[in-house]
């Protein structure tokens, strides 16, 4: 294969993992030849990216892309999270993803209670549709890129006003670590340690966010953390084949994936064809190096709808890709222009 053809092939693969435009991926590969094809973050940078992945993914809303992230833009010293334009909770009710992100990420204190949001997270700048974030006192940097026309300064002022009117203290402009954050870090030291232990996993998944859409047949992706496990639930409609092995192969790919190994599995795929209308296969994955802490649990669920009967309408209202919808939520046969299948949510 000619050098140009190989570069294009690598760029297409990277794009399917990261969600970058193919041309952007090609330029990154061309400019940083000594880096891995898809570089990973380390240290405080990984912690920052992991916290963003955690907070954006746990809201239980509806998005055009899993957890509301359309893709990443990755280069040395630069990590850009491209947000969906909107998040929605039901047809006809949607709101800017930028609002959702600020509500989940920016730290604020409830005096005498706790700090909400990502502790030590600070807004370091605003440039057009880009909100620049960092963990105070570190070299970590991350950009949230909103949809065209996003007015971050206006949204930040609104968020501050709403919190202060409720007797809460915004912390995202503080120059130092606050006493509220230090107190919480002492009181919830085990949770802080778990977050640090899982940083390699959360950051690695954020940088490969597009795998949940490109390599999975799931119409719904949700995540949360319990103990030292980062749990993902992926729901596939019963009219669509469930091929979890193909997804896991991509996730654990030696070149493009994460350094994971399957440590336990409970597979119910044998129930297909027995008349059962649903089942779940659960896989536990850990780092290939046994000394690295943290577990990823993935639940692949297949069957009848569980999250509502109008999800395709909801996702179309949020401008989800039509080819993807046709793949994971096919319309009833014989009714190409009819109503959507009755199924659950892509979150």
Short mmCIF file of C-alpha atoms in Angstrom, two decimals, residues 31-247:
data_model
loop_
_atom_site.label_atom_id
_atom_site.label_comp_id
_atom_site.label_asym_id
_atom_site.label_seq_id
_atom_site.Cartn_x
_atom_site.Cartn_y
_atom_site.Cartn_z
CA UNK A 31 2.34 15.85 12.14
CA UNK A 32 3.17 13.57 15.08
CA UNK A 33 4.73 10.51 13.50
CA UNK A 34 6.52 9.35 16.66
CA UNK A 35 3.35 9.24 18.77
CA UNK A 36 1.04 6.24 19.03
CA UNK A 37 -1.68 6.30 16.40
CA UNK A 38 -4.12 7.25 19.18
CA UNK A 39 -2.18 8.76 22.11
CA UNK A 40 -3.32 8.38 25.71
CA UNK A 41 -3.20 10.90 28.54
CA UNK A 42 -1.35 10.44 31.82
CA UNK A 43 -1.23 11.97 35.28
CA UNK A 44 -3.44 14.97 36.01
CA UNK A 45 -4.44 15.22 32.34
CA UNK A 46 -5.96 11.74 32.54
CA UNK A 47 -7.72 12.66 35.80
CA UNK A 48 -9.28 15.75 34.20
CA UNK A 49 -10.45 13.87 31.11
CA UNK A 50 -11.80 11.01 33.20
CA UNK A 51 -13.82 13.35 35.39
CA UNK A 52 -15.37 14.94 32.30
CA UNK A 53 -16.28 11.50 30.95
CA UNK A 54 -17.79 10.50 34.29
CA UNK A 55 -19.89 13.60 34.84
CA UNK A 56 -21.21 13.97 31.31
CA UNK A 57 -22.10 10.27 31.16
CA UNK A 58 -24.12 9.92 34.34
CA UNK A 59 -27.01 12.27 33.71
CA UNK A 60 -29.44 9.84 32.10
CA UNK A 61 -30.56 12.23 29.38
CA UNK A 62 -30.99 11.72 25.63
CA UNK A 63 -28.35 12.67 23.09
CA UNK A 64 -27.54 12.29 19.40
CA UNK A 65 -24.25 10.64 20.45
CA UNK A 66 -23.47 8.53 23.52
CA UNK A 67 -23.11 10.76 26.61
CA UNK A 68 -23.62 13.84 24.44
CA UNK A 69 -20.11 13.88 22.96
CA UNK A 70 -19.95 14.10 19.18
CA UNK A 71 -16.22 13.36 19.13
CA UNK A 72 -12.73 14.39 20.19
CA UNK A 73 -9.91 16.40 18.66
CA UNK A 74 -6.55 15.12 19.88
CA UNK A 75 -3.05 16.52 19.52
CA UNK A 76 -0.09 16.81 21.91
CA UNK A 77 -1.02 19.32 24.58
CA UNK A 78 -4.56 19.65 23.27
CA UNK A 79 -7.69 17.72 24.14
CA UNK A 80 -10.96 19.05 22.69
CA UNK A 81 -14.34 17.55 23.59
CA UNK A 82 -16.91 18.35 20.90
CA UNK A 83 -20.37 18.49 22.44
CA UNK A 84 -23.70 17.69 20.86
CA UNK A 85 -25.85 20.73 20.31
CA UNK A 86 -28.66 19.68 22.65
CA UNK A 87 -29.69 17.27 25.36
CA UNK A 88 -33.30 16.20 25.76
CA UNK A 89 -35.53 14.42 28.22
CA UNK A 90 -38.67 13.95 26.15
CA UNK A 91 -39.98 14.96 22.69
CA UNK A 92 -40.35 18.70 22.40
CA UNK A 93 -38.21 19.38 25.47
CA UNK A 94 -34.54 19.90 24.83
CA UNK A 95 -31.92 22.31 26.05
CA UNK A 96 -28.38 23.25 25.03
CA UNK A 97 -25.74 20.64 25.81
CA UNK A 98 -23.56 23.52 26.98
CA UNK A 99 -26.02 24.17 29.83
CA UNK A 100 -26.02 20.49 30.71
CA UNK A 101 -22.21 20.39 30.77
CA UNK A 102 -21.89 23.41 33.05
CA UNK A 103 -24.47 22.02 35.47
CA UNK A 104 -22.63 18.70 35.78
CA UNK A 105 -19.00 19.83 35.64
CA UNK A 106 -18.51 23.19 37.33
CA UNK A 107 -17.82 22.95 41.09
CA UNK A 108 -19.89 24.78 43.67
CA UNK A 109 -20.08 24.47 47.44
CA UNK A 110 -23.06 23.87 49.67
CA UNK A 111 -21.58 25.28 52.89
CA UNK A 112 -21.71 22.67 55.62
CA UNK A 113 -22.77 19.95 53.17
CA UNK A 114 -20.48 19.17 50.22
CA UNK A 115 -18.91 20.29 46.95
CA UNK A 116 -20.79 19.38 43.79
CA UNK A 117 -19.26 19.05 40.33
CA UNK A 118 -15.60 18.32 39.64
CA UNK A 119 -13.45 19.46 42.54
CA UNK A 120 -10.53 21.74 41.59
CA UNK A 121 -11.97 22.31 38.11
CA UNK A 122 -11.48 25.86 36.90
CA UNK A 123 -12.48 27.89 33.85
CA UNK A 124 -9.25 29.25 32.43
CA UNK A 125 -10.65 31.04 29.39
CA UNK A 126 -13.32 31.41 26.73
CA UNK A 127 -12.63 31.69 23.02
CA UNK A 128 -15.65 31.77 20.74
CA UNK A 129 -17.38 28.36 21.14
CA UNK A 130 -14.50 26.93 23.22
CA UNK A 131 -14.59 26.78 27.00
CA UNK A 132 -11.10 26.17 28.39
CA UNK A 133 -10.86 24.11 31.56
CA UNK A 134 -8.06 23.00 33.89
CA UNK A 135 -7.47 21.45 37.28
CA UNK A 136 -6.11 24.24 39.45
CA UNK A 137 -2.40 24.03 40.19
CA UNK A 138 -1.69 21.47 37.46
CA UNK A 139 -0.70 21.51 33.81
CA UNK A 140 -3.89 19.76 32.74
CA UNK A 141 -5.92 21.36 29.96
CA UNK A 142 -9.17 20.49 28.22
CA UNK A 143 -11.50 22.37 25.89
CA UNK A 144 -15.27 21.95 25.70
CA UNK A 145 -16.34 22.94 22.21
CA UNK A 146 -19.97 23.96 22.08
CA UNK A 147 -22.23 24.13 19.08
CA UNK A 148 -21.92 27.11 16.79
CA UNK A 149 -23.28 30.17 18.53
CA UNK A 150 -22.67 28.91 22.07
CA UNK A 151 -22.32 31.93 24.37
CA UNK A 152 -20.21 30.56 27.20
CA UNK A 153 -19.77 33.87 29.01
CA UNK A 154 -23.51 34.41 29.11
CA UNK A 155 -24.14 30.85 30.30
CA UNK A 156 -21.46 31.14 32.99
CA UNK A 157 -23.00 34.36 34.29
CA UNK A 158 -26.44 32.75 34.38
CA UNK A 159 -25.11 29.71 36.20
CA UNK A 160 -23.35 31.90 38.78
CA UNK A 161 -26.45 34.00 39.38
CA UNK A 162 -28.70 30.96 39.83
CA UNK A 163 -26.33 29.35 42.33
CA UNK A 164 -25.76 32.50 44.36
CA UNK A 165 -29.50 33.17 44.56
CA UNK A 166 -29.82 29.70 46.09
CA UNK A 167 -27.18 30.39 48.72
CA UNK A 168 -24.51 28.28 46.95
CA UNK A 169 -20.90 29.26 46.23
CA UNK A 170 -19.46 28.95 42.71
CA UNK A 171 -15.83 27.80 42.80
CA UNK A 172 -14.77 27.67 39.17
CA UNK A 173 -13.07 31.08 39.18
CA UNK A 174 -11.06 30.57 42.39
CA UNK A 175 -7.30 30.94 41.91
CA UNK A 176 -6.43 28.34 44.56
CA UNK A 177 -7.85 25.14 45.93
CA UNK A 178 -10.60 26.19 48.33
CA UNK A 179 -11.13 25.07 51.92
CA UNK A 180 -14.41 23.47 50.83
CA UNK A 181 -12.61 21.26 48.33
CA UNK A 182 -9.83 20.34 50.75
CA UNK A 183 -12.38 19.39 53.41
CA UNK A 184 -14.31 17.19 50.97
CA UNK A 185 -11.12 15.54 49.75
CA UNK A 186 -10.29 14.61 53.34
CA UNK A 187 -13.78 13.42 54.18
CA UNK A 188 -14.23 11.41 50.97
CA UNK A 189 -10.63 10.32 50.50
CA UNK A 190 -11.60 6.85 49.30
CA UNK A 191 -13.81 8.29 46.54
CA UNK A 192 -11.03 10.62 45.44
CA UNK A 193 -8.62 7.69 45.33
CA UNK A 194 -11.08 5.63 43.28
CA UNK A 195 -11.39 8.49 40.81
CA UNK A 196 -7.63 8.64 40.46
CA UNK A 197 -7.39 4.87 40.09
CA UNK A 198 -9.94 4.89 37.27
CA UNK A 199 -8.44 7.87 35.45
CA UNK A 200 -6.60 5.72 32.88
CA UNK A 201 -9.89 4.04 31.99
CA UNK A 202 -12.12 7.13 31.85
CA UNK A 203 -9.60 9.16 29.85
CA UNK A 204 -8.95 6.26 27.49
CA UNK A 205 -12.66 5.82 26.84
CA UNK A 206 -13.18 9.55 26.33
CA UNK A 207 -10.47 9.55 23.67
CA UNK A 208 -12.24 6.58 22.05
CA UNK A 209 -15.78 7.83 22.61
CA UNK A 210 -16.93 7.01 19.08
CA UNK A 211 -16.55 3.25 19.61
CA UNK A 212 -19.87 3.18 21.43
CA UNK A 213 -21.60 4.36 18.27
CA UNK A 214 -19.44 2.93 15.48
CA UNK A 215 -18.64 -0.56 16.81
CA UNK A 216 -21.75 -1.33 18.81
CA UNK A 217 -25.34 -2.18 17.85
CA UNK A 218 -26.66 -0.47 20.98
CA UNK A 219 -29.24 2.30 20.78
CA UNK A 220 -28.62 3.26 24.41
CA UNK A 221 -25.35 3.76 26.31
CA UNK A 222 -25.29 4.67 30.00
CA UNK A 223 -22.52 4.65 32.59
CA UNK A 224 -21.90 5.15 36.29
CA UNK A 225 -19.32 4.22 38.91
CA UNK A 226 -19.95 1.90 41.86
CA UNK A 227 -17.02 1.18 44.14
CA UNK A 228 -14.01 0.51 41.93
CA UNK A 229 -16.15 -0.50 38.93
CA UNK A 230 -17.02 1.73 36.00
CA UNK A 231 -20.26 0.20 34.74
CA UNK A 232 -21.65 0.54 31.22
CA UNK A 233 -25.04 -0.66 30.04
CA UNK A 234 -25.53 -1.04 26.30
CA UNK A 235 -29.04 -1.90 25.07
CA UNK A 236 -29.65 -3.51 21.67
CA UNK A 237 -33.14 -3.83 20.25
CA UNK A 238 -34.39 -7.38 19.69
CA UNK A 239 -34.73 -6.72 15.92
CA UNK A 240 -30.97 -6.09 15.68
CA UNK A 241 -28.20 -8.70 16.12
CA UNK A 242 -26.12 -8.37 19.28
CA UNK A 243 -22.44 -8.97 18.58
CA UNK A 244 -20.64 -8.10 21.79
CA UNK A 245 -17.49 -9.98 20.78
CA UNK A 246 -16.92 -7.62 17.85
CA UNK A 247 -17.24 -4.61 20.17
#
